Backbone atoms as SQL, in Angstrom:
CREATE TABLE atoms (id INTEGER PRIMARY KEY, chain TEXT, resi INTEGER, resn TEXT, atom TEXT, x REAL, y REAL, z REAL);
INSERT INTO atoms VALUES
  (1, 'A', 1, 'UNK', 'N', 97.439, 262.247, 98.789),
  (2, 'A', 1, 'UNK', 'CA', 96.317, 262.394, 97.873),
  (3, 'A', 1, 'UNK', 'C', 96.651, 261.814, 96.501),
  (4, 'A', 2, 'UNK', 'N', 97.896, 262.040, 96.085),
  (5, 'A', 2, 'UNK', 'CA', 98.324, 261.556, 94.769),
  (6, 'A', 2, 'UNK', 'C', 98.269, 260.034, 94.718),
  (7, 'A', 3, 'UNK', 'N', 98.700, 259.377, 95.796),
  (8, 'A', 3, 'UNK', 'CA', 98.704, 257.913, 95.839),
  (9, 'A', 3, 'UNK', 'C', 97.289, 257.341, 95.873),
  (10, 'A', 4, 'UNK', 'N', 96.378, 258.041, 96.489),
  (11, 'A', 4, 'UNK', 'CA', 94.981, 257.596, 96.540),
  (12, 'A', 4, 'UNK', 'C', 94.373, 257.621, 95.132),
  (13, 'A', 5, 'UNK', 'N', 94.661, 258.670, 94.363),
  (14, 'A', 5, 'UNK', 'CA', 94.153, 258.746, 92.985),
  (15, 'A', 5, 'UNK', 'C', 94.739, 257.647, 92.115),
  (16, 'A', 6, 'UNK', 'N', 96.019, 257.365, 92.276),
  (17, 'A', 6, 'UNK', 'CA', 96.658, 256.299, 91.488),
  (18, 'A', 6, 'UNK', 'C', 96.059, 254.951, 91.865),
  (19, 'A', 7, 'UNK', 'N', 95.876, 254.709, 93.143),
  (20, 'A', 7, 'UNK', 'CA', 95.286, 253.460, 93.610),
  (21, 'A', 7, 'UNK', 'C', 93.841, 253.331, 93.097),
  (22, 'A', 8, 'UNK', 'N', 93.094, 254.419, 93.150),
  (23, 'A', 8, 'UNK', 'CA', 91.718, 254.415, 92.634),
  (24, 'A', 8, 'UNK', 'C', 91.680, 254.115, 91.139),
  (25, 'A', 9, 'UNK', 'N', 92.614, 254.675, 90.379),
  (26, 'A', 9, 'UNK', 'CA', 92.680, 254.424, 88.938),
  (27, 'A', 9, 'UNK', 'C', 93.020, 252.970, 88.645),
  (28, 'A', 10, 'UNK', 'N', 93.937, 252.388, 89.408),
  (29, 'A', 10, 'UNK', 'CA', 94.306, 250.986, 89.229),
  (30, 'A', 10, 'UNK', 'C', 93.116, 250.079, 89.531),
  (31, 'A', 11, 'UNK', 'N', 92.408, 250.355, 90.623),
  (32, 'A', 11, 'UNK', 'CA', 91.238, 249.541, 90.986),
  (33, 'A', 11, 'UNK', 'C', 90.143, 249.677, 89.935),
  (34, 'A', 12, 'UNK', 'N', 89.897, 250.880, 89.462),
  (35, 'A', 12, 'UNK', 'CA', 88.883, 251.100, 88.430),
  (36, 'A', 12, 'UNK', 'C', 89.268, 250.391, 87.120),
  (37, 'A', 13, 'UNK', 'N', 90.522, 250.454, 86.744),
  (38, 'A', 13, 'UNK', 'CA', 90.993, 249.773, 85.540),
  (39, 'A', 13, 'UNK', 'C', 90.822, 248.262, 85.661),
  (40, 'A', 14, 'UNK', 'N', 91.190, 247.712, 86.803),
  (41, 'A', 14, 'UNK', 'CA', 91.042, 246.270, 87.018),
  (42, 'A', 14, 'UNK', 'C', 89.576, 245.857, 86.954),
  (43, 'A', 15, 'UNK', 'N', 88.693, 246.656, 87.532),
  (44, 'A', 15, 'UNK', 'CA', 87.261, 246.353, 87.496),
  (45, 'A', 15, 'UNK', 'C', 86.733, 246.388, 86.067),
  (46, 'A', 16, 'UNK', 'N', 87.148, 247.374, 85.290),
  (47, 'A', 16, 'UNK', 'CA', 86.691, 247.482, 83.896),
  (48, 'A', 16, 'UNK', 'C', 87.209, 246.312, 83.054),
  (49, 'A', 17, 'UNK', 'N', 88.447, 245.893, 83.256),
  (50, 'A', 17, 'UNK', 'CA', 88.980, 244.747, 82.529),
  (51, 'A', 17, 'UNK', 'C', 88.241, 243.465, 82.893),
  (52, 'A', 18, 'UNK', 'N', 87.899, 243.300, 84.168),
  (53, 'A', 18, 'UNK', 'CA', 87.146, 242.127, 84.596),
  (54, 'A', 18, 'UNK', 'C', 85.767, 242.096, 83.940),
  (55, 'A', 19, 'UNK', 'N', 85.070, 243.221, 83.930),
  (56, 'A', 19, 'UNK', 'CA', 83.743, 243.294, 83.312),
  (57, 'A', 19, 'UNK', 'C', 83.830, 243.033, 81.811),
  (58, 'A', 20, 'UNK', 'N', 84.809, 243.590, 81.142),
  (59, 'A', 20, 'UNK', 'CA', 84.963, 243.377, 79.690),
  (60, 'A', 20, 'UNK', 'C', 85.245, 241.920, 79.377),
  (61, 'A', 21, 'UNK', 'N', 86.053, 241.278, 80.191),
  (62, 'A', 21, 'UNK', 'CA', 86.368, 239.864, 79.959),
  (63, 'A', 21, 'UNK', 'C', 85.138, 238.980, 80.159),
  (64, 'A', 22, 'UNK', 'N', 84.340, 239.267, 81.156),
  (65, 'A', 22, 'UNK', 'CA', 83.135, 238.472, 81.430),
  (66, 'A', 22, 'UNK', 'C', 82.091, 238.658, 80.336),
  (67, 'A', 23, 'UNK', 'N', 82.036, 239.824, 79.720),
  (68, 'A', 23, 'UNK', 'CA', 81.027, 240.106, 78.704),
  (69, 'A', 23, 'UNK', 'C', 81.460, 239.733, 77.289),
  (70, 'A', 24, 'UNK', 'N', 82.725, 239.434, 77.076),
  (71, 'A', 24, 'UNK', 'CA', 83.183, 239.138, 75.718),
  (72, 'A', 24, 'UNK', 'C', 82.736, 237.745, 75.302),
  (73, 'A', 25, 'UNK', 'N', 82.544, 237.563, 74.011),
  (74, 'A', 25, 'UNK', 'CA', 82.124, 236.259, 73.468),
  (75, 'A', 25, 'UNK', 'C', 83.344, 235.477, 73.015),
  (76, 'A', 26, 'UNK', 'N', 84.336, 235.373, 73.860),
  (77, 'A', 26, 'UNK', 'CA', 85.585, 234.741, 73.483),
  (78, 'A', 26, 'UNK', 'C', 85.645, 233.251, 73.709),
  (79, 'A', 27, 'UNK', 'N', 84.675, 232.674, 74.373),
  (80, 'A', 27, 'UNK', 'CA', 84.713, 231.243, 74.653),
  (81, 'A', 27, 'UNK', 'C', 83.749, 230.503, 73.721),
  (82, 'A', 28, 'UNK', 'N', 84.216, 229.442, 73.065),
  (83, 'A', 28, 'UNK', 'CA', 83.313, 228.688, 72.189),
  (84, 'A', 28, 'UNK', 'C', 82.281, 227.911, 73.003),
  (85, 'A', 29, 'UNK', 'N', 81.123, 227.704, 72.399),
  (86, 'A', 29, 'UNK', 'CA', 80.057, 226.934, 73.038),
  (87, 'A', 29, 'UNK', 'C', 79.802, 225.668, 72.241),
  (88, 'A', 30, 'UNK', 'N', 79.486, 224.586, 72.941),
  (89, 'A', 30, 'UNK', 'CA', 79.150, 223.325, 72.288),
  (90, 'A', 30, 'UNK', 'C', 77.656, 223.321, 71.980),
  (91, 'A', 31, 'UNK', 'N', 77.300, 223.068, 70.726),
  (92, 'A', 31, 'UNK', 'CA', 75.903, 222.997, 70.307),
  (93, 'A', 31, 'UNK', 'C', 75.612, 221.594, 69.802),
  (94, 'A', 32, 'UNK', 'N', 74.475, 221.057, 70.170),
  (95, 'A', 32, 'UNK', 'CA', 74.063, 219.733, 69.711),
  (96, 'A', 32, 'UNK', 'C', 72.570, 219.769, 69.414),
  (97, 'A', 33, 'UNK', 'N', 72.176, 219.054, 68.359),
  (98, 'A', 33, 'UNK', 'CA', 70.775, 219.020, 67.965),
  (99, 'A', 33, 'UNK', 'C', 70.495, 217.713, 67.244),
  (100, 'A', 34, 'UNK', 'N', 69.253, 217.265, 67.313),
  (101, 'A', 34, 'UNK', 'CA', 68.827, 216.075, 66.588),
  (102, 'A', 34, 'UNK', 'C', 67.602, 216.428, 65.763),
  (103, 'A', 35, 'UNK', 'N', 67.673, 216.123, 64.464),
  (104, 'A', 35, 'UNK', 'CA', 66.553, 216.339, 63.558),
  (105, 'A', 35, 'UNK', 'C', 66.323, 215.039, 62.817),
  (106, 'A', 36, 'UNK', 'N', 65.136, 214.467, 62.999),
  (107, 'A', 36, 'UNK', 'CA', 64.789, 213.167, 62.410),
  (108, 'A', 36, 'UNK', 'C', 65.861, 212.138, 62.782),
  (109, 'A', 37, 'UNK', 'N', 66.543, 211.593, 61.782),
  (110, 'A', 37, 'UNK', 'CA', 67.548, 210.557, 62.026),
  (111, 'A', 37, 'UNK', 'C', 68.964, 211.119, 62.127),
  (112, 'A', 38, 'UNK', 'N', 69.112, 212.426, 62.089),
  (113, 'A', 38, 'UNK', 'CA', 70.432, 213.042, 62.042),
  (114, 'A', 38, 'UNK', 'C', 70.752, 213.750, 63.355),
  (115, 'A', 39, 'UNK', 'N', 72.001, 213.583, 63.797),
  (116, 'A', 39, 'UNK', 'CA', 72.504, 214.282, 64.979),
  (117, 'A', 39, 'UNK', 'C', 73.603, 215.241, 64.531),
  (118, 'A', 40, 'UNK', 'N', 73.524, 216.475, 64.991),
  (119, 'A', 40, 'UNK', 'CA', 74.480, 217.510, 64.635),
  (120, 'A', 40, 'UNK', 'C', 75.194, 217.983, 65.894),
  (121, 'A', 41, 'UNK', 'N', 76.505, 218.149, 65.811),
  (122, 'A', 41, 'UNK', 'CA', 77.291, 218.705, 66.910),
  (123, 'A', 41, 'UNK', 'C', 78.330, 219.651, 66.338),
  (124, 'A', 42, 'UNK', 'N', 78.557, 220.749, 67.041),
  (125, 'A', 42, 'UNK', 'CA', 79.583, 221.698, 66.615),
  (126, 'A', 42, 'UNK', 'C', 79.997, 222.572, 67.778),
  (127, 'A', 43, 'UNK', 'N', 81.143, 223.185, 67.638),
  (128, 'A', 43, 'UNK', 'CA', 81.622, 224.208, 68.565),
  (129, 'A', 43, 'UNK', 'C', 81.489, 225.544, 67.841),
  (130, 'A', 44, 'UNK', 'N', 80.924, 226.534, 68.512),
  (131, 'A', 44, 'UNK', 'CA', 80.812, 227.843, 67.887),
  (132, 'A', 44, 'UNK', 'C', 82.205, 228.448, 67.711),
  (133, 'A', 45, 'UNK', 'N', 82.327, 229.355, 66.765),
  (134, 'A', 45, 'UNK', 'CA', 83.594, 230.032, 66.500),
  (135, 'A', 45, 'UNK', 'C', 83.370, 231.519, 66.777),
  (136, 'A', 46, 'UNK', 'N', 83.644, 231.960, 68.019),
  (137, 'A', 46, 'UNK', 'CA', 83.332, 233.338, 68.366),
  (138, 'A', 46, 'UNK', 'C', 84.270, 234.370, 67.753),
  (139, 'A', 47, 'UNK', 'N', 85.507, 233.969, 67.462),
  (140, 'A', 47, 'UNK', 'CA', 86.466, 234.934, 66.918),
  (141, 'A', 47, 'UNK', 'C', 87.279, 234.272, 65.829),
  (142, 'A', 48, 'UNK', 'N', 87.599, 235.034, 64.797),
  (143, 'A', 48, 'UNK', 'CA', 88.482, 234.559, 63.746),
  (144, 'A', 48, 'UNK', 'C', 89.616, 235.543, 63.563),
  (145, 'A', 49, 'UNK', 'N', 90.692, 235.087, 62.956),
  (146, 'A', 49, 'UNK', 'CA', 91.819, 235.981, 62.709),
  (147, 'A', 49, 'UNK', 'C', 91.435, 236.972, 61.626),
  (148, 'A', 50, 'UNK', 'N', 91.970, 238.161, 61.736),
  (149, 'A', 50, 'UNK', 'CA', 91.552, 239.256, 60.867),
  (150, 'A', 50, 'UNK', 'C', 91.788, 238.971, 59.391),
  (151, 'A', 51, 'UNK', 'N', 92.971, 238.514, 59.015),
  (152, 'A', 51, 'UNK', 'CA', 93.272, 238.308, 57.600),
  (153, 'A', 51, 'UNK', 'C', 93.400, 236.832, 57.242),
  (154, 'A', 52, 'UNK', 'N', 92.805, 235.960, 58.020),
  (155, 'A', 52, 'UNK', 'CA', 92.920, 234.535, 57.759),
  (156, 'A', 52, 'UNK', 'C', 91.557, 233.877, 57.645),
  (157, 'A', 53, 'UNK', 'N', 91.560, 232.630, 57.241),
  (158, 'A', 53, 'UNK', 'CA', 90.329, 231.865, 57.149),
  (159, 'A', 53, 'UNK', 'C', 89.925, 231.339, 58.517),
  (160, 'A', 54, 'UNK', 'N', 88.636, 231.252, 58.730),
  (161, 'A', 54, 'UNK', 'CA', 88.092, 230.639, 59.930),
  (162, 'A', 54, 'UNK', 'C', 87.434, 229.338, 59.512),
  (163, 'A', 55, 'UNK', 'N', 87.738, 228.256, 60.212),
  (164, 'A', 55, 'UNK', 'CA', 87.193, 226.953, 59.861),
  (165, 'A', 55, 'UNK', 'C', 86.086, 226.581, 60.835),
  (166, 'A', 56, 'UNK', 'N', 84.936, 226.227, 60.291),
  (167, 'A', 56, 'UNK', 'CA', 83.799, 225.779, 61.076),
  (168, 'A', 56, 'UNK', 'C', 83.695, 224.272, 60.913),
  (169, 'A', 57, 'UNK', 'N', 83.716, 223.530, 62.029),
  (170, 'A', 57, 'UNK', 'CA', 83.630, 222.072, 62.018),
  (171, 'A', 57, 'UNK', 'C', 82.261, 221.635, 62.515),
  (172, 'A', 58, 'UNK', 'N', 81.645, 220.683, 61.807),
  (173, 'A', 58, 'UNK', 'CA', 80.349, 220.123, 62.200),
  (174, 'A', 58, 'UNK', 'C', 80.440, 218.602, 62.109),
  (175, 'A', 59, 'UNK', 'N', 79.947, 217.919, 63.130),
  (176, 'A', 59, 'UNK', 'CA', 79.859, 216.459, 63.103),
  (177, 'A', 59, 'UNK', 'C', 78.403, 216.097, 62.858),
  (178, 'A', 60, 'UNK', 'N', 78.160, 215.320, 61.799),
  (179, 'A', 60, 'UNK', 'CA', 76.806, 214.911, 61.429),
  (180, 'A', 60, 'UNK', 'C', 76.764, 213.389, 61.432),
  (181, 'A', 61, 'UNK', 'N', 75.880, 212.818, 62.238),
  (182, 'A', 61, 'UNK', 'CA', 75.725, 211.369, 62.305),
  (183, 'A', 61, 'UNK', 'C', 74.324, 211.029, 61.820),
  (184, 'A', 62, 'UNK', 'N', 74.255, 210.153, 60.847),
  (185, 'A', 62, 'UNK', 'CA', 72.964, 209.740, 60.307),
  (186, 'A', 62, 'UNK', 'C', 73.156, 209.037, 58.978),
  (187, 'A', 63, 'UNK', 'N', 72.085, 208.510, 58.420),
  (188, 'A', 63, 'UNK', 'CA', 72.203, 207.790, 57.149),
  (189, 'A', 63, 'UNK', 'C', 72.385, 208.759, 55.974),
  (190, 'A', 64, 'UNK', 'N', 73.472, 208.562, 55.226),
  (191, 'A', 64, 'UNK', 'CA', 73.715, 209.380, 54.038),
  (192, 'A', 64, 'UNK', 'C', 73.522, 208.523, 52.798),
  (193, 'A', 65, 'UNK', 'N', 72.721, 209.022, 51.890),
  (194, 'A', 65, 'UNK', 'CA', 72.531, 208.344, 50.621),
  (195, 'A', 65, 'UNK', 'C', 73.402, 209.032, 49.579),
  (196, 'A', 66, 'UNK', 'N', 73.605, 208.360, 48.473),
  (197, 'A', 66, 'UNK', 'CA', 74.425, 208.906, 47.399),
  (198, 'A', 66, 'UNK', 'C', 73.850, 210.243, 46.929),
  (199, 'A', 67, 'UNK', 'N', 74.679, 211.242, 46.876),
  (200, 'A', 67, 'UNK', 'CA', 74.251, 212.557, 46.402),
  (201, 'A', 67, 'UNK', 'C', 73.837, 213.511, 47.512),
  (202, 'A', 68, 'UNK', 'N', 73.640, 213.020, 48.725),
  (203, 'A', 68, 'UNK', 'CA', 73.309, 213.921, 49.817),
  (204, 'A', 68, 'UNK', 'C', 74.557, 214.671, 50.257),
  (205, 'A', 69, 'UNK', 'N', 74.371, 215.893, 50.701),
  (206, 'A', 69, 'UNK', 'CA', 75.498, 216.678, 51.180),
  (207, 'A', 69, 'UNK', 'C', 75.063, 217.544, 52.351),
  (208, 'A', 70, 'UNK', 'N', 76.027, 218.013, 53.090),
  (209, 'A', 70, 'UNK', 'CA', 75.777, 218.894, 54.230),
  (210, 'A', 70, 'UNK', 'C', 76.052, 220.318, 53.767),
  (211, 'A', 71, 'UNK', 'N', 75.105, 221.214, 54.011),
  (212, 'A', 71, 'UNK', 'CA', 75.281, 222.619, 53.649),
  (213, 'A', 71, 'UNK', 'C', 75.112, 223.491, 54.890),
  (214, 'A', 72, 'UNK', 'N', 75.802, 224.607, 54.883),
  (215, 'A', 72, 'UNK', 'CA', 75.690, 225.592, 55.952),
  (216, 'A', 72, 'UNK', 'C', 75.015, 226.818, 55.362),
  (217, 'A', 73, 'UNK', 'N', 74.008, 227.327, 56.036),
  (218, 'A', 73, 'UNK', 'CA', 73.324, 228.518, 55.555),
  (219, 'A', 73, 'UNK', 'C', 73.933, 229.744, 56.225),
  (220, 'A', 74, 'UNK', 'N', 74.503, 230.607, 55.410),
  (221, 'A', 74, 'UNK', 'CA', 75.076, 231.864, 55.890),
  (222, 'A', 74, 'UNK', 'C', 74.017, 232.947, 55.731),
  (223, 'A', 75, 'UNK', 'N', 73.695, 233.614, 56.825),
  (224, 'A', 75, 'UNK', 'CA', 72.635, 234.619, 56.825),
  (225, 'A', 75, 'UNK', 'C', 73.268, 235.990, 56.994),
  (226, 'A', 76, 'UNK', 'N', 72.986, 236.872, 56.036),
  (227, 'A', 76, 'UNK', 'CA', 73.509, 238.235, 56.064),
  (228, 'A', 76, 'UNK', 'C', 72.322, 239.185, 56.164),
  (229, 'A', 77, 'UNK', 'N', 72.308, 239.997, 57.209),
  (230, 'A', 77, 'UNK', 'CA', 71.199, 240.920, 57.432),
  (231, 'A', 77, 'UNK', 'C', 71.711, 242.346, 57.304),
  (232, 'A', 78, 'UNK', 'N', 71.088, 243.113, 56.422),
  (233, 'A', 78, 'UNK', 'CA', 71.376, 244.538, 56.301),
  (234, 'A', 78, 'UNK', 'C', 70.340, 245.261, 57.152),
  (235, 'A', 79, 'UNK', 'N', 70.759, 245.777, 58.299),
  (236, 'A', 79, 'UNK', 'CA', 69.813, 246.372, 59.243),
  (237, 'A', 79, 'UNK', 'C', 69.247, 247.694, 58.734),
  (238, 'A', 80, 'UNK', 'N', 69.968, 248.382, 57.861),
  (239, 'A', 80, 'UNK', 'CA', 69.483, 249.659, 57.334),
  (240, 'A', 80, 'UNK', 'C', 68.299, 249.444, 56.395),
  (241, 'A', 81, 'UNK', 'N', 68.411, 248.445, 55.512),
  (242, 'A', 81, 'UNK', 'CA', 67.342, 248.201, 54.539),
  (243, 'A', 81, 'UNK', 'C', 66.436, 247.046, 54.940),
  (244, 'A', 82, 'UNK', 'N', 66.785, 246.344, 56.015),
  (245, 'A', 82, 'UNK', 'CA', 66.039, 245.189, 56.507),
  (246, 'A', 82, 'UNK', 'C', 65.948, 244.066, 55.459),
  (247, 'A', 83, 'UNK', 'N', 66.987, 243.945, 54.649),
  (248, 'A', 83, 'UNK', 'CA', 67.072, 242.893, 53.637),
  (249, 'A', 83, 'UNK', 'C', 67.879, 241.736, 54.214),
  (250, 'A', 84, 'UNK', 'N', 67.346, 240.524, 54.054),
  (251, 'A', 84, 'UNK', 'CA', 68.008, 239.321, 54.548),
  (252, 'A', 84, 'UNK', 'C', 68.430, 238.474, 53.353),
  (253, 'A', 85, 'UNK', 'N', 69.722, 238.167, 53.270),
  (254, 'A', 85, 'UNK', 'CA', 70.248, 237.287, 52.224),
  (255, 'A', 85, 'UNK', 'C', 70.672, 235.976, 52.862),
  (256, 'A', 86, 'UNK', 'N', 70.222, 234.855, 52.296),
  (257, 'A', 86, 'UNK', 'CA', 70.586, 233.539, 52.791),
  (258, 'A', 86, 'UNK', 'C', 71.333, 232.813, 51.681),
  (259, 'A', 87, 'UNK', 'N', 72.551, 232.387, 51.980),
  (260, 'A', 87, 'UNK', 'CA', 73.364, 231.647, 51.019),
  (261, 'A', 87, 'UNK', 'C', 73.641, 230.260, 51.570),
  (262, 'A', 88, 'UNK', 'N', 73.349, 229.228, 50.803),
  (263, 'A', 88, 'UNK', 'CA', 73.654, 227.854, 51.193),
  (264, 'A', 88, 'UNK', 'C', 75.005, 227.473, 50.613),
  (265, 'A', 89, 'UNK', 'N', 75.939, 227.121, 51.490),
  (266, 'A', 89, 'UNK', 'CA', 77.296, 226.790, 51.076),
  (267, 'A', 89, 'UNK', 'C', 77.569, 225.329, 51.434),
  (268, 'A', 90, 'UNK', 'N', 77.965, 224.491, 50.455),
  (269, 'A', 90, 'UNK', 'CA', 78.245, 223.088, 50.774),
  (270, 'A', 90, 'UNK', 'C', 79.502, 222.947, 51.626),
  (271, 'A', 91, 'UNK', 'N', 79.442, 222.028, 52.592),
  (272, 'A', 91, 'UNK', 'CA', 80.584, 221.762, 53.461),
  (273, 'A', 91, 'UNK', 'C', 81.380, 220.593, 52.900),
  (274, 'A', 92, 'UNK', 'N', 82.655, 220.536, 53.225),
  (275, 'A', 92, 'UNK', 'CA', 83.562, 219.502, 52.735),
  (276, 'A', 92, 'UNK', 'C', 83.732, 218.422, 53.798),
  (277, 'A', 93, 'UNK', 'N', 83.669, 217.163, 53.360),
  (278, 'A', 93, 'UNK', 'CA', 83.875, 216.044, 54.285),
  (279, 'A', 93, 'UNK', 'C', 85.358, 215.940, 54.596),
  (280, 'A', 94, 'UNK', 'N', 85.690, 215.704, 55.879),
  (281, 'A', 94, 'UNK', 'CA', 87.087, 215.622, 56.304),
  (282, 'A', 94, 'UNK', 'C', 87.826, 214.525, 55.538),
  (283, 'A', 95, 'UNK', 'N', 87.250, 213.339, 55.463),
  (284, 'A', 95, 'UNK', 'CA', 87.812, 212.232, 54.686),
  (285, 'A', 95, 'UNK', 'C', 86.673, 211.282, 54.348),
  (286, 'A', 96, 'UNK', 'N', 86.873, 210.411, 53.409),
  (287, 'A', 96, 'UNK', 'CA', 85.825, 209.488, 52.977),
  (288, 'A', 96, 'UNK', 'C', 85.334, 208.652, 54.153),
  (289, 'A', 97, 'UNK', 'N', 84.027, 208.595, 54.332),
  (290, 'A', 97, 'UNK', 'CA', 83.442, 207.806, 55.405),
  (291, 'A', 97, 'UNK', 'C', 83.396, 208.514, 56.748),
  (292, 'A', 98, 'UNK', 'N', 83.954, 209.709, 56.833),
  (293, 'A', 98, 'UNK', 'CA', 83.984, 210.453, 58.092),
  (294, 'A', 98, 'UNK', 'C', 82.646, 211.149, 58.319),
  (295, 'A', 99, 'UNK', 'N', 82.319, 211.389, 59.583),
  (296, 'A', 99, 'UNK', 'CA', 81.100, 212.126, 59.904),
  (297, 'A', 99, 'UNK', 'C', 81.421, 213.589, 60.222),
  (298, 'A', 100, 'UNK', 'N', 82.664, 214.010, 59.983),
  (299, 'A', 100, 'UNK', 'CA', 83.080, 215.385, 60.245),
  (300, 'A', 100, 'UNK', 'C', 83.145, 216.165, 58.933),
  (301, 'A', 101, 'UNK', 'N', 82.566, 217.367, 58.982),
  (302, 'A', 101, 'UNK', 'CA', 82.541, 218.255, 57.826),
  (303, 'A', 101, 'UNK', 'C', 83.099, 219.615, 58.257),
  (304, 'A', 102, 'UNK', 'N', 83.673, 220.338, 57.288),
  (305, 'A', 102, 'UNK', 'CA', 84.217, 221.647, 57.619),
  (306, 'A', 102, 'UNK', 'C', 83.944, 222.627, 56.490),
  (307, 'A', 103, 'UNK', 'N', 84.029, 223.903, 56.845),
  (308, 'A', 103, 'UNK', 'CA', 83.873, 224.987, 55.884),
  (309, 'A', 103, 'UNK', 'C', 84.813, 226.095, 56.290),
  (310, 'A', 104, 'UNK', 'N', 85.623, 226.565, 55.353),
  (311, 'A', 104, 'UNK', 'CA', 86.524, 227.696, 55.597),
  (312, 'A', 104, 'UNK', 'C', 85.849, 228.954, 55.064),
  (313, 'A', 105, 'UNK', 'N', 85.695, 229.912, 55.957),
  (314, 'A', 105, 'UNK', 'CA', 85.099, 231.184, 55.529),
  (315, 'A', 105, 'UNK', 'C', 86.011, 232.327, 55.921);
């Protein structure tokens, strides 16, 4: 009887770990979109390190004129008060002439 309970606990634990792994958002997703003349591509960042910066990379292909910049809108929702704050944060170009931009948050 004791061995049956131990075996049952092991099987139940394995099943719970499998379900938790399948439901976790641990895998990045590739997102692509086209708006007018611009194409955007990025990989989602599902997890970041607790005490470190997380870098978000975006590839933007399209005509850039002098003074244009790529911004990321960070949306913060307070569910208790139903207040939505939107902050536009400029992204940094990887290098001159590159179509890759990043933001450390």
